[in-house]
């Protein structure tokens, strides 16, 4: 099995890493996966070892990989724990999970929908009217934003960051509520449902919405509904804590110098509070694998609501078609096999969870990328994804 085009896969995945792009044409509606018992070809261990060989290098300092599913399993790691000592990378290390957080957020929201506590068709303004103060400028007024449009990135909310600004303030606490207020003050980019743009802001609002309807913190809801039932012992939300608690490998970012050279800056300690329900989670490949397999097995979200993750929204005529359902991104392989995935990056760490529709092949990786938020997909991460999801 081969992907249609290596560059096409990389381009599709980078959308999930960089945070603002529209998608190439894809089908609009899909059914959720069903468990299967038949085994396909086992993961290619030799090719996977080659994919993560030679670390550290200019692109990454470490890689942790878990391939699973009914086809069989493969585990591997390479690289170093840190550049100062050069000791081997901890294969059980925790890391900043980045936007893979969004799938947890989507799962909590869909559970609330199944419980009748959250109506996906009702506007966000119904639940949190105070977020949208009356604007004198008609161009900055929001139409009603269905909750579903937060899940599938069609809300029209805007927002963005740059490394230099973030790095300078990495030890400070930026309240996610101020981020949301600033984004809303910019006004909508488009009417809800017309276009799909991958951004953090919708999931930040979704986390706030979860808190509103439950009367509880988002982090506690995620822990009670997802982490504890699945025994995810490495996964938590650090809040304003700069550190990654427990075993972890150091993260580095390549930074250009005035003389044209580059140097690696240690970015492991970082206050990620403002990322909230869009990207503040810390996890491990073991936990992400367990979560992915349970999700695709229908053990996290009831099947009726799970369909939301595997349904691409119909957008306005003439705009690029959608590639995201409720959080998950769709990618079709060369033989027609469909993979659903989610990438996630914070400086120093780039990650992915993925599965075929029937759960026959799953993937969870974390790469200590030296340009985790770059416009192109990290070469090590790309090799892992290509190799892991090929099944023939």
Coordinates of N, CA and C in Angstrom, one line a residue, residues 131-280:
X131 N -19.7 36.4 25.8 CA -18.5 36.3 25.0 C -18.6 37.3 23.8
X132 N -19.9 37.6 23.4 CA -20.1 38.3 22.2 C -20.8 39.7 22.4
X133 N -20.0 40.6 22.9 CA -20.6 42.0 23.2 C -21.1 42.6 21.9
X134 N -22.1 43.4 22.0 CA -22.7 44.1 20.8 C -21.6 45.0 20.2
X135 N -21.5 44.8 18.9 CA -20.5 45.5 18.1 C -21.2 46.6 17.3
X136 N -20.6 47.8 17.3 CA -21.2 48.9 16.5 C -20.8 48.7 15.0
X137 N -19.7 48.1 14.7 CA -19.2 47.8 13.4 C -19.9 46.6 12.9
X138 N -20.7 46.7 11.9 CA -21.5 45.5 11.4 C -20.5 44.4 10.9
X139 N -19.3 44.7 10.4 CA -18.4 43.7 9.9 C -17.8 42.9 11.0
X140 N -17.9 43.3 12.3 CA -17.4 42.6 13.4 C -18.5 41.9 14.2
X141 N -19.7 41.9 13.7 CA -20.7 41.2 14.4 C -20.8 39.7 13.9
X142 N -21.0 38.8 14.9 CA -21.0 37.4 14.6 C -22.5 36.9 14.4
X143 N -22.7 36.1 13.4 CA -24.0 35.4 13.3 C -24.0 34.3 14.3
X144 N -25.1 33.7 14.6 CA -25.1 32.6 15.5 C -24.1 31.5 15.1
X145 N -23.3 31.0 16.0 CA -22.3 30.0 15.8 C -22.7 28.7 16.4
X146 N -23.1 27.7 15.6 CA -23.5 26.4 16.1 C -22.3 25.8 16.8
X147 N -22.6 25.1 17.9 CA -21.6 24.4 18.7 C -20.8 23.4 17.7
X148 N -21.5 22.8 16.8 CA -20.9 21.9 15.9 C -19.8 22.5 15.1
X149 N -20.0 23.8 14.8 CA -18.9 24.5 14.0 C -17.6 24.7 14.7
X150 N -17.7 24.7 16.1 CA -16.5 24.8 16.9 C -15.7 23.5 16.7
X151 N -16.5 22.4 16.7 CA -15.9 21.0 16.6 C -15.2 20.8 15.2
X152 N -15.8 21.3 14.2 CA -15.3 21.0 12.8 C -14.6 22.2 12.1
X153 N -14.2 23.2 12.9 CA -13.3 24.3 12.5 C -14.0 25.2 11.4
X154 N -15.3 25.4 11.5 CA -16.0 26.2 10.6 C -16.7 27.4 11.2
X155 N -16.2 27.8 12.4 CA -16.9 28.8 13.2 C -16.6 30.2 12.7
X156 N -15.5 30.5 12.0 CA -15.2 31.8 11.5 C -14.4 32.6 12.5
X157 N -14.1 32.1 13.7 CA -13.3 32.8 14.6 C -11.8 32.8 14.1
X158 N -11.1 33.9 14.5 CA -9.8 34.1 14.1 C -8.8 34.1 15.2
X159 N -7.5 33.9 14.9 CA -6.4 33.9 15.9 C -5.1 33.4 15.4
X160 N -4.0 33.8 16.0 CA -2.7 33.3 15.6 C -1.5 33.8 16.5
X161 N -0.3 33.2 16.4 CA 0.8 33.5 17.2 C 2.1 33.4 16.4
X162 N 3.2 34.0 16.9 CA 4.5 33.9 16.3 C 5.5 33.4 17.3
X163 N 6.6 32.6 16.9 CA 7.5 32.0 17.9 C 8.2 33.1 18.7
X164 N 8.7 34.2 18.1 CA 9.4 35.2 18.8 C 8.6 35.8 19.9
X165 N 7.4 36.1 19.7 CA 6.5 36.7 20.7 C 6.3 35.6 21.8
X166 N 6.0 34.4 21.4 CA 5.7 33.4 22.4 C 6.9 33.1 23.3
X167 N 8.1 32.9 22.7 CA 9.3 32.5 23.4 C 9.7 33.6 24.4
X168 N 9.5 34.9 24.1 CA 9.9 35.9 25.0 C 9.0 35.9 26.2
X169 N 7.8 35.4 26.1 CA 6.9 35.4 27.2 C 6.5 34.0 27.7
X170 N 7.4 33.0 27.5 CA 7.1 31.6 27.7 C 6.9 31.3 29.2
X171 N 7.4 32.1 30.1 CA 7.3 31.8 31.5 C 6.1 32.5 32.1
X172 N 5.4 33.3 31.3 CA 4.3 34.2 31.8 C 3.0 33.4 31.6
X173 N 2.0 33.8 32.4 CA 0.7 33.2 32.2 C -0.2 34.1 31.4
X174 N -0.6 33.6 30.2 CA -1.6 34.3 29.4 C -2.9 33.6 29.5
X175 N -3.9 34.3 30.0 CA -5.2 33.7 30.3 C -5.9 33.5 28.9
X176 N -6.4 32.2 28.8 CA -7.1 31.9 27.5 C -8.3 32.7 27.3
X177 N -8.9 33.2 28.3 CA -10.1 34.0 28.2 C -9.8 35.3 27.5
X178 N -8.6 35.9 27.7 CA -8.2 37.1 27.1 C -7.9 36.8 25.6
X179 N -7.3 35.6 25.3 CA -7.1 35.2 23.9 C -8.4 35.1 23.2
X180 N -9.4 34.6 23.8 CA -10.8 34.5 23.2 C -11.4 35.8 22.9
X181 N -11.3 36.7 24.0 CA -11.8 38.0 23.8 C -11.2 38.8 22.7
X182 N -9.8 38.7 22.6 CA -9.1 39.3 21.5 C -9.5 38.8 20.1
X183 N -9.7 37.5 20.0 CA -10.1 36.9 18.8 C -11.5 37.4 18.4
X184 N -12.4 37.4 19.3 CA -13.8 37.9 19.0 C -13.8 39.3 18.6
X185 N -13.0 40.1 19.3 CA -12.9 41.6 18.9 C -12.5 41.8 17.5
X186 N -11.8 40.8 16.9 CA -11.4 41.0 15.5 C -12.6 40.8 14.5
X187 N -13.6 40.2 15.0 CA -14.8 39.9 14.2 C -14.6 38.6 13.4
X188 N -15.6 38.2 12.7 CA -15.6 36.9 12.0 C -14.8 37.0 10.7
X189 N -14.1 35.9 10.4 CA -13.4 35.8 9.1 C -14.5 35.4 8.0
X190 N -15.5 34.6 8.4 CA -16.5 34.2 7.4 C -17.7 33.8 8.2
X191 N -18.8 33.6 7.6 CA -20.0 33.2 8.2 C -19.9 31.7 8.7
X192 N -20.4 31.4 9.9 CA -20.3 30.0 10.4 C -20.7 28.9 9.3
X193 N -19.9 27.9 9.1 CA -20.2 26.9 8.2 C -19.8 27.1 6.8
X194 N -19.4 28.3 6.4 CA -19.0 28.6 5.0 C -17.7 28.0 4.6
X195 N -16.7 28.1 5.5 CA -15.3 27.7 5.2 C -14.8 26.9 6.4
X196 N -13.7 26.1 6.1 CA -13.1 25.3 7.2 C -11.6 25.8 7.3
X197 N -11.3 26.3 8.4 CA -9.9 26.8 8.7 C -9.4 26.2 10.0
X198 N -8.3 25.5 10.0 CA -7.8 24.8 11.2 C -7.1 25.9 12.1
X199 N -7.7 26.1 13.3 CA -7.2 27.0 14.3 C -7.5 26.5 15.7
X200 N -6.7 27.0 16.6 CA -6.9 26.6 18.0 C -8.1 27.3 18.6
X201 N -8.5 28.5 18.2 CA -9.4 29.3 18.9 C -10.8 28.6 19.1
X202 N -11.3 27.9 18.2 CA -12.6 27.2 18.3 C -12.6 26.2 19.5
X203 N -11.5 25.5 19.6 CA -11.4 24.5 20.7 C -11.1 25.2 22.1
X204 N -10.5 26.3 22.1 CA -10.4 27.1 23.3 C -11.8 27.5 23.8
X205 N -12.6 28.0 22.9 CA -14.0 28.3 23.2 C -14.8 27.1 23.6
X206 N -14.5 25.9 23.0 CA -15.2 24.7 23.3 C -14.9 24.3 24.7
X207 N -13.7 24.4 25.1 CA -13.3 24.1 26.5 C -14.0 25.0 27.5
X208 N -14.2 26.3 27.2 CA -15.0 27.2 28.0 C -16.4 26.8 28.1
X209 N -16.9 26.3 26.9 CA -18.3 25.9 26.9 C -18.5 24.6 27.7
X210 N -17.6 23.7 27.7 CA -17.6 22.5 28.6 C -17.7 22.9 30.0
X211 N -16.9 23.9 30.4 CA -17.0 24.4 31.8 C -18.3 25.0 32.1
X212 N -18.9 25.7 31.1 CA -20.2 26.4 31.4 C -21.3 25.4 31.6
X213 N -21.4 24.4 30.8 CA -22.5 23.5 30.9 C -22.4 22.5 32.0
X214 N -21.1 22.2 32.5 CA -20.9 21.2 33.5 C -20.7 21.9 34.9
X215 N -20.4 23.2 34.9 CA -20.1 23.9 36.2 C -18.8 23.3 36.8
X216 N -17.9 22.8 36.0 CA -16.7 22.2 36.5 C -15.6 22.6 35.6
X217 N -14.3 22.4 36.0 CA -13.2 22.8 35.2 C -13.1 21.8 34.0
X218 N -12.6 22.3 32.9 CA -12.4 21.4 31.7 C -11.4 20.3 32.1
X219 N -10.3 20.6 32.8 CA -9.3 19.6 33.1 C -9.9 18.5 33.9
X220 N -10.8 18.8 34.9 CA -11.4 17.8 35.7 C -12.3 16.9 34.9
X221 N -13.1 17.6 34.1 CA -14.0 16.8 33.2 C -13.3 15.8 32.3
X222 N -12.1 16.3 31.7 CA -11.3 15.4 30.9 C -10.8 14.2 31.7
X223 N -10.3 14.5 32.9 CA -9.8 13.5 33.7 C -10.8 12.4 34.1
X224 N -12.0 12.9 34.5 CA -13.1 12.0 35.0 C -13.7 11.2 33.9
X225 N -13.8 11.9 32.7 CA -14.5 11.2 31.6 C -13.6 10.4 30.7
X226 N -12.3 10.8 30.6 CA -11.4 10.1 29.6 C -10.2 9.5 30.3
X227 N -9.5 10.2 31.0 CA -8.2 9.7 31.5 C -8.3 8.6 32.6
X228 N -9.2 8.8 33.6 CA -9.3 7.8 34.6 C -10.0 6.5 34.1
X229 N -11.1 6.6 33.3 CA -11.7 5.3 32.8 C -10.8 4.5 31.9
X230 N -9.9 5.2 31.2 CA -9.0 4.5 30.3 C -7.6 4.2 31.0
X231 N -7.5 4.6 32.2 CA -6.2 4.4 33.0 C -5.0 5.1 32.3
X232 N -5.2 6.3 31.8 CA -4.2 7.1 31.2 C -3.3 7.8 32.3
X233 N -2.3 7.1 32.8 CA -1.6 7.6 33.9 C -0.6 8.7 33.6
X234 N -0.2 8.9 32.4 CA 0.7 9.9 32.0 C 0.1 11.2 31.5
X235 N -1.2 11.2 31.4 CA -1.9 12.3 30.7 C -2.5 13.2 31.7
X236 N -2.2 14.5 31.6 CA -2.8 15.5 32.5 C -2.6 16.9 31.9
X237 N -3.3 17.9 32.5 CA -3.1 19.3 32.1 C -2.3 20.0 33.1
X238 N -1.2 20.6 32.7 CA -0.3 21.3 33.7 C -0.7 22.6 34.1
X239 N -1.7 23.2 33.5 CA -2.1 24.6 33.9 C -1.0 25.6 33.7
X240 N -0.6 26.3 34.8 CA 0.4 27.3 34.7 C 1.8 26.7 35.1
X241 N 1.9 25.4 35.3 CA 3.2 24.7 35.6 C 4.1 24.7 34.4
X242 N 5.3 25.2 34.5 CA 6.2 25.3 33.4 C 6.7 23.9 33.0
X243 N 6.7 23.0 33.9 CA 7.5 21.7 33.8 C 6.6 20.7 33.1
X244 N 7.3 19.6 32.7 CA 6.6 18.4 32.3 C 7.0 17.4 33.5
X245 N 5.9 17.1 34.3 CA 6.2 16.2 35.4 C 6.4 14.8 35.0
X246 N 7.3 14.1 35.7 CA 7.6 12.7 35.4 C 8.7 12.6 34.3
X247 N 9.0 11.4 33.9 CA 10.0 11.2 32.9 C 9.7 11.9 31.5
X248 N 10.7 12.5 30.9 CA 10.5 13.2 29.6 C 11.8 13.4 29.0
X249 N 11.8 13.6 27.7 CA 13.0 14.0 26.9 C 12.9 15.5 26.6
X250 N 14.1 16.1 26.6 CA 14.1 17.6 26.4 C 13.7 17.9 25.0
X251 N 13.0 19.1 24.9 CA 12.6 19.6 23.6 C 13.5 20.8 23.2
X252 N 13.8 20.9 21.9 CA 14.6 22.0 21.4 C 14.0 22.6 20.2
X253 N 14.3 23.9 20.0 CA 13.8 24.7 18.8 C 15.0 25.3 18.1
X254 N 15.1 25.1 16.8 CA 16.1 25.8 16.0 C 15.8 27.2 15.8
X255 N 16.7 28.1 16.2 CA 16.5 29.6 16.0 C 17.6 30.2 15.2
X256 N 17.2 31.0 14.2 CA 18.2 31.7 13.4 C 18.9 32.8 14.2
X257 N 20.2 32.9 14.0 CA 21.0 34.0 14.6 C 21.2 35.1 13.6
X258 N 21.6 36.3 14.1 CA 21.9 37.4 13.2 C 22.9 37.2 12.2
X259 N 23.9 36.3 12.5 CA 24.9 36.0 11.5 C 24.5 34.9 10.5
X260 N 23.3 34.5 10.5 CA 22.8 33.5 9.6 C 22.9 32.1 10.0
X261 N 23.6 31.8 11.1 CA 23.7 30.5 11.7 C 22.4 30.2 12.5
X262 N 22.3 28.9 12.9 CA 21.2 28.6 13.8 C 21.8 27.9 15.1
X263 N 21.0 28.1 16.2 CA 21.3 27.4 17.4 C 20.1 26.7 18.0
X264 N 20.3 25.7 18.7 CA 19.1 25.0 19.3 C 18.9 25.6 20.7
X265 N 17.6 26.0 21.0 CA 17.2 26.6 22.2 C 16.4 25.5 23.0
X266 N 16.7 25.3 24.2 CA 15.9 24.3 25.0 C 14.5 25.0 25.3
X267 N 13.5 24.3 24.9 CA 12.1 24.9 25.1 C 11.2 24.0 25.9
X268 N 11.9 23.1 26.7 CA 11.1 22.2 27.5 C 10.2 22.8 28.5
X269 N 10.7 23.8 29.2 CA 9.9 24.5 30.2 C 9.1 25.6 29.5
X270 N 7.8 25.6 29.7 CA 7.0 26.6 28.9 C 5.6 26.6 29.6
X271 N 5.1 27.8 29.9 CA 3.8 27.9 30.4 C 2.8 27.9 29.2
X272 N 2.0 26.8 29.1 CA 1.1 26.6 28.0 C -0.4 26.9 28.4
X273 N -0.6 27.6 29.5 CA -1.9 27.8 30.0 C -2.9 28.3 28.9
X274 N -2.5 29.2 28.1 CA -3.4 29.8 27.1 C -3.8 28.8 26.1
X275 N -3.1 27.7 25.9 CA -3.5 26.7 24.9 C -4.8 25.9 25.4
X276 N -4.9 25.7 26.7 CA -6.1 25.2 27.3 C -6.6 24.0 26.6
X277 N -7.9 23.9 26.2 CA -8.5 22.8 25.6 C -8.1 22.5 24.2
X278 N -7.3 23.4 23.6 CA -6.8 23.3 22.2 C -5.5 22.6 22.2
X279 N -4.7 22.7 23.3 CA -3.3 22.1 23.1 C -2.4 22.1 24.4
X280 N -3.0 22.1 25.6 CA -2.2 22.2 26.8 C -1.9 20.8 27.4

